[in-house]
PDB file of C-alpha atoms in Angstrom:
ATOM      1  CA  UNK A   1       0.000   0.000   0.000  1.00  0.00           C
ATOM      2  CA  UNK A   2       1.313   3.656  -0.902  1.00  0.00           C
ATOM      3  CA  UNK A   3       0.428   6.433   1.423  1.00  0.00           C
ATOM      4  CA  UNK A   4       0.780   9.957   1.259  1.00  0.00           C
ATOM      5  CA  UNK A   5       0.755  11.940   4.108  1.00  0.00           C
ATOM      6  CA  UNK A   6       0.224  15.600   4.391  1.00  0.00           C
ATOM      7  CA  UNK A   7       1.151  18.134   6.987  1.00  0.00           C
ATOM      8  CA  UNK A   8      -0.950  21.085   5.918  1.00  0.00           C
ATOM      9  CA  UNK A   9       0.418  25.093   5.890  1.00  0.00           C
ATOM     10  CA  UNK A  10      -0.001  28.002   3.961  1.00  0.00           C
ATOM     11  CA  UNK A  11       3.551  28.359   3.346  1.00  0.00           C
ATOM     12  CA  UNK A  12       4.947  25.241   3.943  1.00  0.00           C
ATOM     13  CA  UNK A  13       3.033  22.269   3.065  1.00  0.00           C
ATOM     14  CA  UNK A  14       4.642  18.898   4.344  1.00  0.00           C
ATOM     15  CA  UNK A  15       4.121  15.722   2.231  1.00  0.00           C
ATOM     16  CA  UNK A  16       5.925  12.343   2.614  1.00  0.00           C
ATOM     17  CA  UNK A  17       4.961   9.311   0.478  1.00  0.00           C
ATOM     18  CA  UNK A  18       5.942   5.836   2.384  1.00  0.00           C
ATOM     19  CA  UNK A  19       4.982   2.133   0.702  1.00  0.00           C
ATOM     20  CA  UNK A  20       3.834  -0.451   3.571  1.00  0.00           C
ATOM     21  CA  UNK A  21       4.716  -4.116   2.083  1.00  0.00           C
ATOM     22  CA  UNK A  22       4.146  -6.665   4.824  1.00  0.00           C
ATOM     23  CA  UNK A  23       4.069  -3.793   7.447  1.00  0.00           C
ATOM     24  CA  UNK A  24       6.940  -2.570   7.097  1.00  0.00           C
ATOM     25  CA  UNK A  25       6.985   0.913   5.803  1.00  0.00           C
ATOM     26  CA  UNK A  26       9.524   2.138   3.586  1.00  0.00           C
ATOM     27  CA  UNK A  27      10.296   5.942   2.254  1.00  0.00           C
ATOM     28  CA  UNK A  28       9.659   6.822  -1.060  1.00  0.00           C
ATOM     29  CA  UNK A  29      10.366  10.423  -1.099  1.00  0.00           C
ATOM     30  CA  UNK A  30       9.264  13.445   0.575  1.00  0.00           C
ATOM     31  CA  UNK A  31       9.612  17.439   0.624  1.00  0.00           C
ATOM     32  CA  UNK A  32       7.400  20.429   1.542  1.00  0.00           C
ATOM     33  CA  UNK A  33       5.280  22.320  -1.162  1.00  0.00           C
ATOM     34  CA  UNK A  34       6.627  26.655  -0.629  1.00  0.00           C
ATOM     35  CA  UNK A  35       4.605  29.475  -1.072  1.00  0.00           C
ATOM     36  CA  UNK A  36       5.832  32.653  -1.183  1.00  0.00           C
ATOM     37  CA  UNK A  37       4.997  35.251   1.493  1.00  0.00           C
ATOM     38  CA  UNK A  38       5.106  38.484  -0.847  1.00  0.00           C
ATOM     39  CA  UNK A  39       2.126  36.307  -2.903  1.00  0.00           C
ATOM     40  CA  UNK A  40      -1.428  36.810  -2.515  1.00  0.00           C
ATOM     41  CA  UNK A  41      -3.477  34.786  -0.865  1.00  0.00           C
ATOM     42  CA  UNK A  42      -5.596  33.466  -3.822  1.00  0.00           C
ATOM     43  CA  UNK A  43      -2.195  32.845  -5.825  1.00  0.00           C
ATOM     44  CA  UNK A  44      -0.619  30.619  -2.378  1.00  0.00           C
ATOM     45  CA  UNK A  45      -3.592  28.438  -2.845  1.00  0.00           C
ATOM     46  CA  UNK A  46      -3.101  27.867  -6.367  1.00  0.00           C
ATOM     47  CA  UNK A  47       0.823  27.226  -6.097  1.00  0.00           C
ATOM     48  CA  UNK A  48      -0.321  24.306  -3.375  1.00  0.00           C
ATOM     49  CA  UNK A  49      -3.303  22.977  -5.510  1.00  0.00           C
ATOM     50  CA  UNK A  50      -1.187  22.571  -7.982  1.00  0.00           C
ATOM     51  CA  UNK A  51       2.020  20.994  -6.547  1.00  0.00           C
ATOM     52  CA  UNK A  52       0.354  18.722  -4.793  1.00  0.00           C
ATOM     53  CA  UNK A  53      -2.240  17.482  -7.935  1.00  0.00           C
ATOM     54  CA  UNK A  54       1.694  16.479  -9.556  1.00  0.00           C
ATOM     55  CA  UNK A  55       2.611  14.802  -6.503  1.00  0.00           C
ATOM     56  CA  UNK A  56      -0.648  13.005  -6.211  1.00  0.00           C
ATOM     57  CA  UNK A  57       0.312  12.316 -10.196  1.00  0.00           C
ATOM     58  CA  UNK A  58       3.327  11.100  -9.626  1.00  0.00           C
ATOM     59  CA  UNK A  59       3.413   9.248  -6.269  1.00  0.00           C
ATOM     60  CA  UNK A  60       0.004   7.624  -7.380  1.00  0.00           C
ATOM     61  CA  UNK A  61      -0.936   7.020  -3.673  1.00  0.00           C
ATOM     62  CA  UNK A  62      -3.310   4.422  -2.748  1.00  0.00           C
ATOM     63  CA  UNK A  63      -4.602   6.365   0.567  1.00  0.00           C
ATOM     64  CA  UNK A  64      -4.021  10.168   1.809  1.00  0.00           C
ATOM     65  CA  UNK A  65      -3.652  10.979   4.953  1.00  0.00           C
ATOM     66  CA  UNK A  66      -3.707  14.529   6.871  1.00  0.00           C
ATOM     67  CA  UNK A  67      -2.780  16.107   9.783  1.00  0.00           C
ATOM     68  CA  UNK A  68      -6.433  17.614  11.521  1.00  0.00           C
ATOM     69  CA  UNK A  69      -5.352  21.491  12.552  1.00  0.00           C
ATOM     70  CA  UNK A  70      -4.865  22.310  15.837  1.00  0.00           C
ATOM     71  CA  UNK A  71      -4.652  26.386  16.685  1.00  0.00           C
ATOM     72  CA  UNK A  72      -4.185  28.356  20.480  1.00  0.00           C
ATOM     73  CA  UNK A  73      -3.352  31.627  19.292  1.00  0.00           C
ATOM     74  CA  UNK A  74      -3.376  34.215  16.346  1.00  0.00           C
ATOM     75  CA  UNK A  75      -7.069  33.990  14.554  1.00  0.00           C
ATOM     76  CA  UNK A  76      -5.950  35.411  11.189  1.00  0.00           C
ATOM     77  CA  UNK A  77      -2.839  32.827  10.931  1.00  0.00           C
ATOM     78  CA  UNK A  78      -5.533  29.750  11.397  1.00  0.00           C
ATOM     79  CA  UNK A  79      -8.267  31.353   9.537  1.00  0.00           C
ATOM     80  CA  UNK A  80      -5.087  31.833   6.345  1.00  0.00           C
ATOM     81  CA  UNK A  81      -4.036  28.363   7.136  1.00  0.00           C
ATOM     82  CA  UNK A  82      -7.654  26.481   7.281  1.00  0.00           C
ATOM     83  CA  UNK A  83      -8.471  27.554   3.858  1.00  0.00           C
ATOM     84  CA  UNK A  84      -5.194  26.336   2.632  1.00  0.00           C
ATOM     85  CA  UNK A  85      -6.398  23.346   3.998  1.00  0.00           C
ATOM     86  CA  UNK A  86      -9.671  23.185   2.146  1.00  0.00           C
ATOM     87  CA  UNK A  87      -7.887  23.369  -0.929  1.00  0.00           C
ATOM     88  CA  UNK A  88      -5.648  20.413   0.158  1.00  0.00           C
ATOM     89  CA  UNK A  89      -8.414  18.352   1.298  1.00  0.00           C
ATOM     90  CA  UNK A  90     -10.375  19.170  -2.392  1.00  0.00           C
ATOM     91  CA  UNK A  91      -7.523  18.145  -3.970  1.00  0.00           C
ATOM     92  CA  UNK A  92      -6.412  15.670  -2.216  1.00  0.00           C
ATOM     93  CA  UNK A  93      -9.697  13.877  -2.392  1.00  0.00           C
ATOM     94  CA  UNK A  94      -9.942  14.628  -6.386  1.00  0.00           C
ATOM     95  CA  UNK A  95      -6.815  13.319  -6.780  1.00  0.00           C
ATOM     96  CA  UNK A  96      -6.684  10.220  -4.819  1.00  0.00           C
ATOM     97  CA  UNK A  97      -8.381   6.662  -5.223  1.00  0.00           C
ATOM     98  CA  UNK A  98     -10.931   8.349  -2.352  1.00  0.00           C
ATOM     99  CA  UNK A  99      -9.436   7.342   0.486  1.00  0.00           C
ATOM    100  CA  UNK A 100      -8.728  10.074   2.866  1.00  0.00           C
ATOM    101  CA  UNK A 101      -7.888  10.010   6.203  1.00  0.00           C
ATOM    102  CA  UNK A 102      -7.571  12.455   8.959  1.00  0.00           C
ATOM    103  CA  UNK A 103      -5.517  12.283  11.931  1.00  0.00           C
ATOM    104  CA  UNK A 104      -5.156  14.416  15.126  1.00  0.00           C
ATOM    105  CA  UNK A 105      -1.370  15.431  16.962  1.00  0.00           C
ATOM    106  CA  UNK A 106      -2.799  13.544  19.727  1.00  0.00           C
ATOM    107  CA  UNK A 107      -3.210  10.569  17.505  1.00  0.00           C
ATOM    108  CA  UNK A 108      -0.442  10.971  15.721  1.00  0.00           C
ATOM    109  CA  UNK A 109       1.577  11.280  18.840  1.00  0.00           C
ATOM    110  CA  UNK A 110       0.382   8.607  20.597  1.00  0.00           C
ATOM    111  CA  UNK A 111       0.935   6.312  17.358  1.00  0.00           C
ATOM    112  CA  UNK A 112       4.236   6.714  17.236  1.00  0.00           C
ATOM    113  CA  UNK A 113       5.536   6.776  20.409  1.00  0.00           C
ATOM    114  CA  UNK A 114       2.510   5.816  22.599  1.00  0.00           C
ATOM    115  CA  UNK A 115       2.794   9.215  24.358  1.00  0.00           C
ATOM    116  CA  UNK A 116      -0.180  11.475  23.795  1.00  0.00           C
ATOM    117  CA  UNK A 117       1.932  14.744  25.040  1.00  0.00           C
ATOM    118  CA  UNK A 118       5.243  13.505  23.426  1.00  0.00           C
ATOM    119  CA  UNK A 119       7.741  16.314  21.860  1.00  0.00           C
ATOM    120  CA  UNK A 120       8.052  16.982  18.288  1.00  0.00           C
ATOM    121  CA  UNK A 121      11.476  15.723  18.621  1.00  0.00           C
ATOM    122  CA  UNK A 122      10.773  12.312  20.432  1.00  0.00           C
ATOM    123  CA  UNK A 123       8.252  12.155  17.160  1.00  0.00           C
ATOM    124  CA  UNK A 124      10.960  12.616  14.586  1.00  0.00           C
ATOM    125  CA  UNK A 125      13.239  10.157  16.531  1.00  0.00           C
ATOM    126  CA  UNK A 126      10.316   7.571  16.190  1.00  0.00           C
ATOM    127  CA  UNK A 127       9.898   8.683  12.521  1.00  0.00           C
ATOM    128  CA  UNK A 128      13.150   8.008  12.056  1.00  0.00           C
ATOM    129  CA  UNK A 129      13.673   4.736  13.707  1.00  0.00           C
ATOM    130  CA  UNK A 130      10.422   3.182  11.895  1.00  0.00           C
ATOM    131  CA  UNK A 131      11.444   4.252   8.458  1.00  0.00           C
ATOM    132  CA  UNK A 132      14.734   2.991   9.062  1.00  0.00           C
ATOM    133  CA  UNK A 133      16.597   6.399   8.079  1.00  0.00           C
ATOM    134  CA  UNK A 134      19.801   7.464   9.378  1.00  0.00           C
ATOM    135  CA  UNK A 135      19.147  11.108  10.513  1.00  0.00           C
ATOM    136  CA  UNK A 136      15.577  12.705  10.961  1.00  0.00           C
ATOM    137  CA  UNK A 137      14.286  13.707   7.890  1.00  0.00           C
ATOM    138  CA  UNK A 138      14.312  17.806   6.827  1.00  0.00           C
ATOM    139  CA  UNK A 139      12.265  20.012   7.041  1.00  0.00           C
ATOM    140  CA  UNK A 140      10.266  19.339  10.060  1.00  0.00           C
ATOM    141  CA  UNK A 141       7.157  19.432   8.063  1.00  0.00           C
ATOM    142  CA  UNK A 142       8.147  16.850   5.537  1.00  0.00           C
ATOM    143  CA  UNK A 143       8.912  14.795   8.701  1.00  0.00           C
ATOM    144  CA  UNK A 144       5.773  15.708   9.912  1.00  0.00           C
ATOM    145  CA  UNK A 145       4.169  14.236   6.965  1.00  0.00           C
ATOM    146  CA  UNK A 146       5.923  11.404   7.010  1.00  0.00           C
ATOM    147  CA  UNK A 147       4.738  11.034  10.615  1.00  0.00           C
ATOM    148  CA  UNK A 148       1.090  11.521   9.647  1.00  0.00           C
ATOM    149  CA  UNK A 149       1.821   8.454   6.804  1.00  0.00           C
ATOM    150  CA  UNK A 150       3.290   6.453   9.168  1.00  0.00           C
ATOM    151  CA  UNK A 151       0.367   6.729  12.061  1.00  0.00           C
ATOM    152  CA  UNK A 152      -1.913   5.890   8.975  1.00  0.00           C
ATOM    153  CA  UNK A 153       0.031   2.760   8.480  1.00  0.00           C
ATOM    154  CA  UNK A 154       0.093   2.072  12.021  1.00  0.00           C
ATOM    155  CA  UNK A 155      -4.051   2.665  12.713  1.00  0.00           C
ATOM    156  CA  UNK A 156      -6.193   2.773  10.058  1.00  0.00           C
ATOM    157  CA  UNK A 157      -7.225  -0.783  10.358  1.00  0.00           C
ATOM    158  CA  UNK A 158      -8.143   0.052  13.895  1.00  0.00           C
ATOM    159  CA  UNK A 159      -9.186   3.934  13.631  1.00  0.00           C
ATOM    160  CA  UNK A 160     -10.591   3.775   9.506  1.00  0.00           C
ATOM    161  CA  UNK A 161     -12.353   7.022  10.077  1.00  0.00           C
ATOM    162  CA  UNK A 162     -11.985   7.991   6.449  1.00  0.00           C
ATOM    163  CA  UNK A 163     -13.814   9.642   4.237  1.00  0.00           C
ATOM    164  CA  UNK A 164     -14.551   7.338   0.863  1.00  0.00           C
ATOM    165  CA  UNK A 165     -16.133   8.690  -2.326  1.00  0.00           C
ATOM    166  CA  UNK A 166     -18.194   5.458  -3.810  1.00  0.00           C
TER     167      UNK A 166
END
């Protein structure tokens, strides 16, 4: 099974693509989608729809998986950042086989390390370790992704909370 997973942004999208033969998961490749600050808003969303259409294109995943968005703080950031995530989750959902899955910190968190309130760098350690990789992959939000891909791996026979178009 090929899974992509997404950690979603307005100006830095994580994605990680990981193939899961006999559960064990295995990087494919992974990298973070930019979008230029100076840009405006409607342009931002277009650079992400359409980087992440090729790598849906490419990758030819059998199942997405996302990161759910979790905000304390600044209202216009998360407002910015939620509709960069409705484009993601349109396109991602266009572009896939219709299998998309969502996935909280908390669940990701406690997936990987079995530690609800674990630190993002006890996460990348575990990232690390189950992808069998030999430093923690860079940027943090392409490791994020991966982590997302790998909790997908790891729970969606037991979670399968995903969202199928028939």
């Amino acid at each position: 099974m090929r899974i992509l997973g997404i950690d979603p942004g307005l100006a830095t999208v994580g994605w990680g693509v990981i193939d899961v033969v006999n559960n064990k998961p295995k990087v494919v490749s992974y990298g973070v989608i930019l979008t230029p600050k100076e840009n405006k808003l409607p342009e931002r969303l277009m650079i992400i729809e359409q980087d992440l259409k090729s790598i849906i294109e490419k990758y030819q995943p059998d199942e997405i998986a996302l990161e759910e968005l979790f905000f304390n703080s600044n209202v216009t950031t998360a407002i910015n950042v939620a509709q960069a995530r409705g484009v993601i989750l349109l396109t991602a959902i266009k572009g896939s086989s219709g299998k998309l899955y969502e996935y909280t910190p908390l669940q990701i968190k406690q997936a990987l390390t079995g530690y609800g309130r674990a630190e993002k760098r006890q996460i990348q350690e575990m990232t690390k370790t189950f992808l069998g990789l030999t430093k923690i992959p860079k940027p943090d939000d392409a490791a994020d992704a991966l982590a997302v891909a790998l909790t997908h791996s790891q729970t969606s026979t037991r979670f399968n909370k995903g969202f199928q178009i028939k």
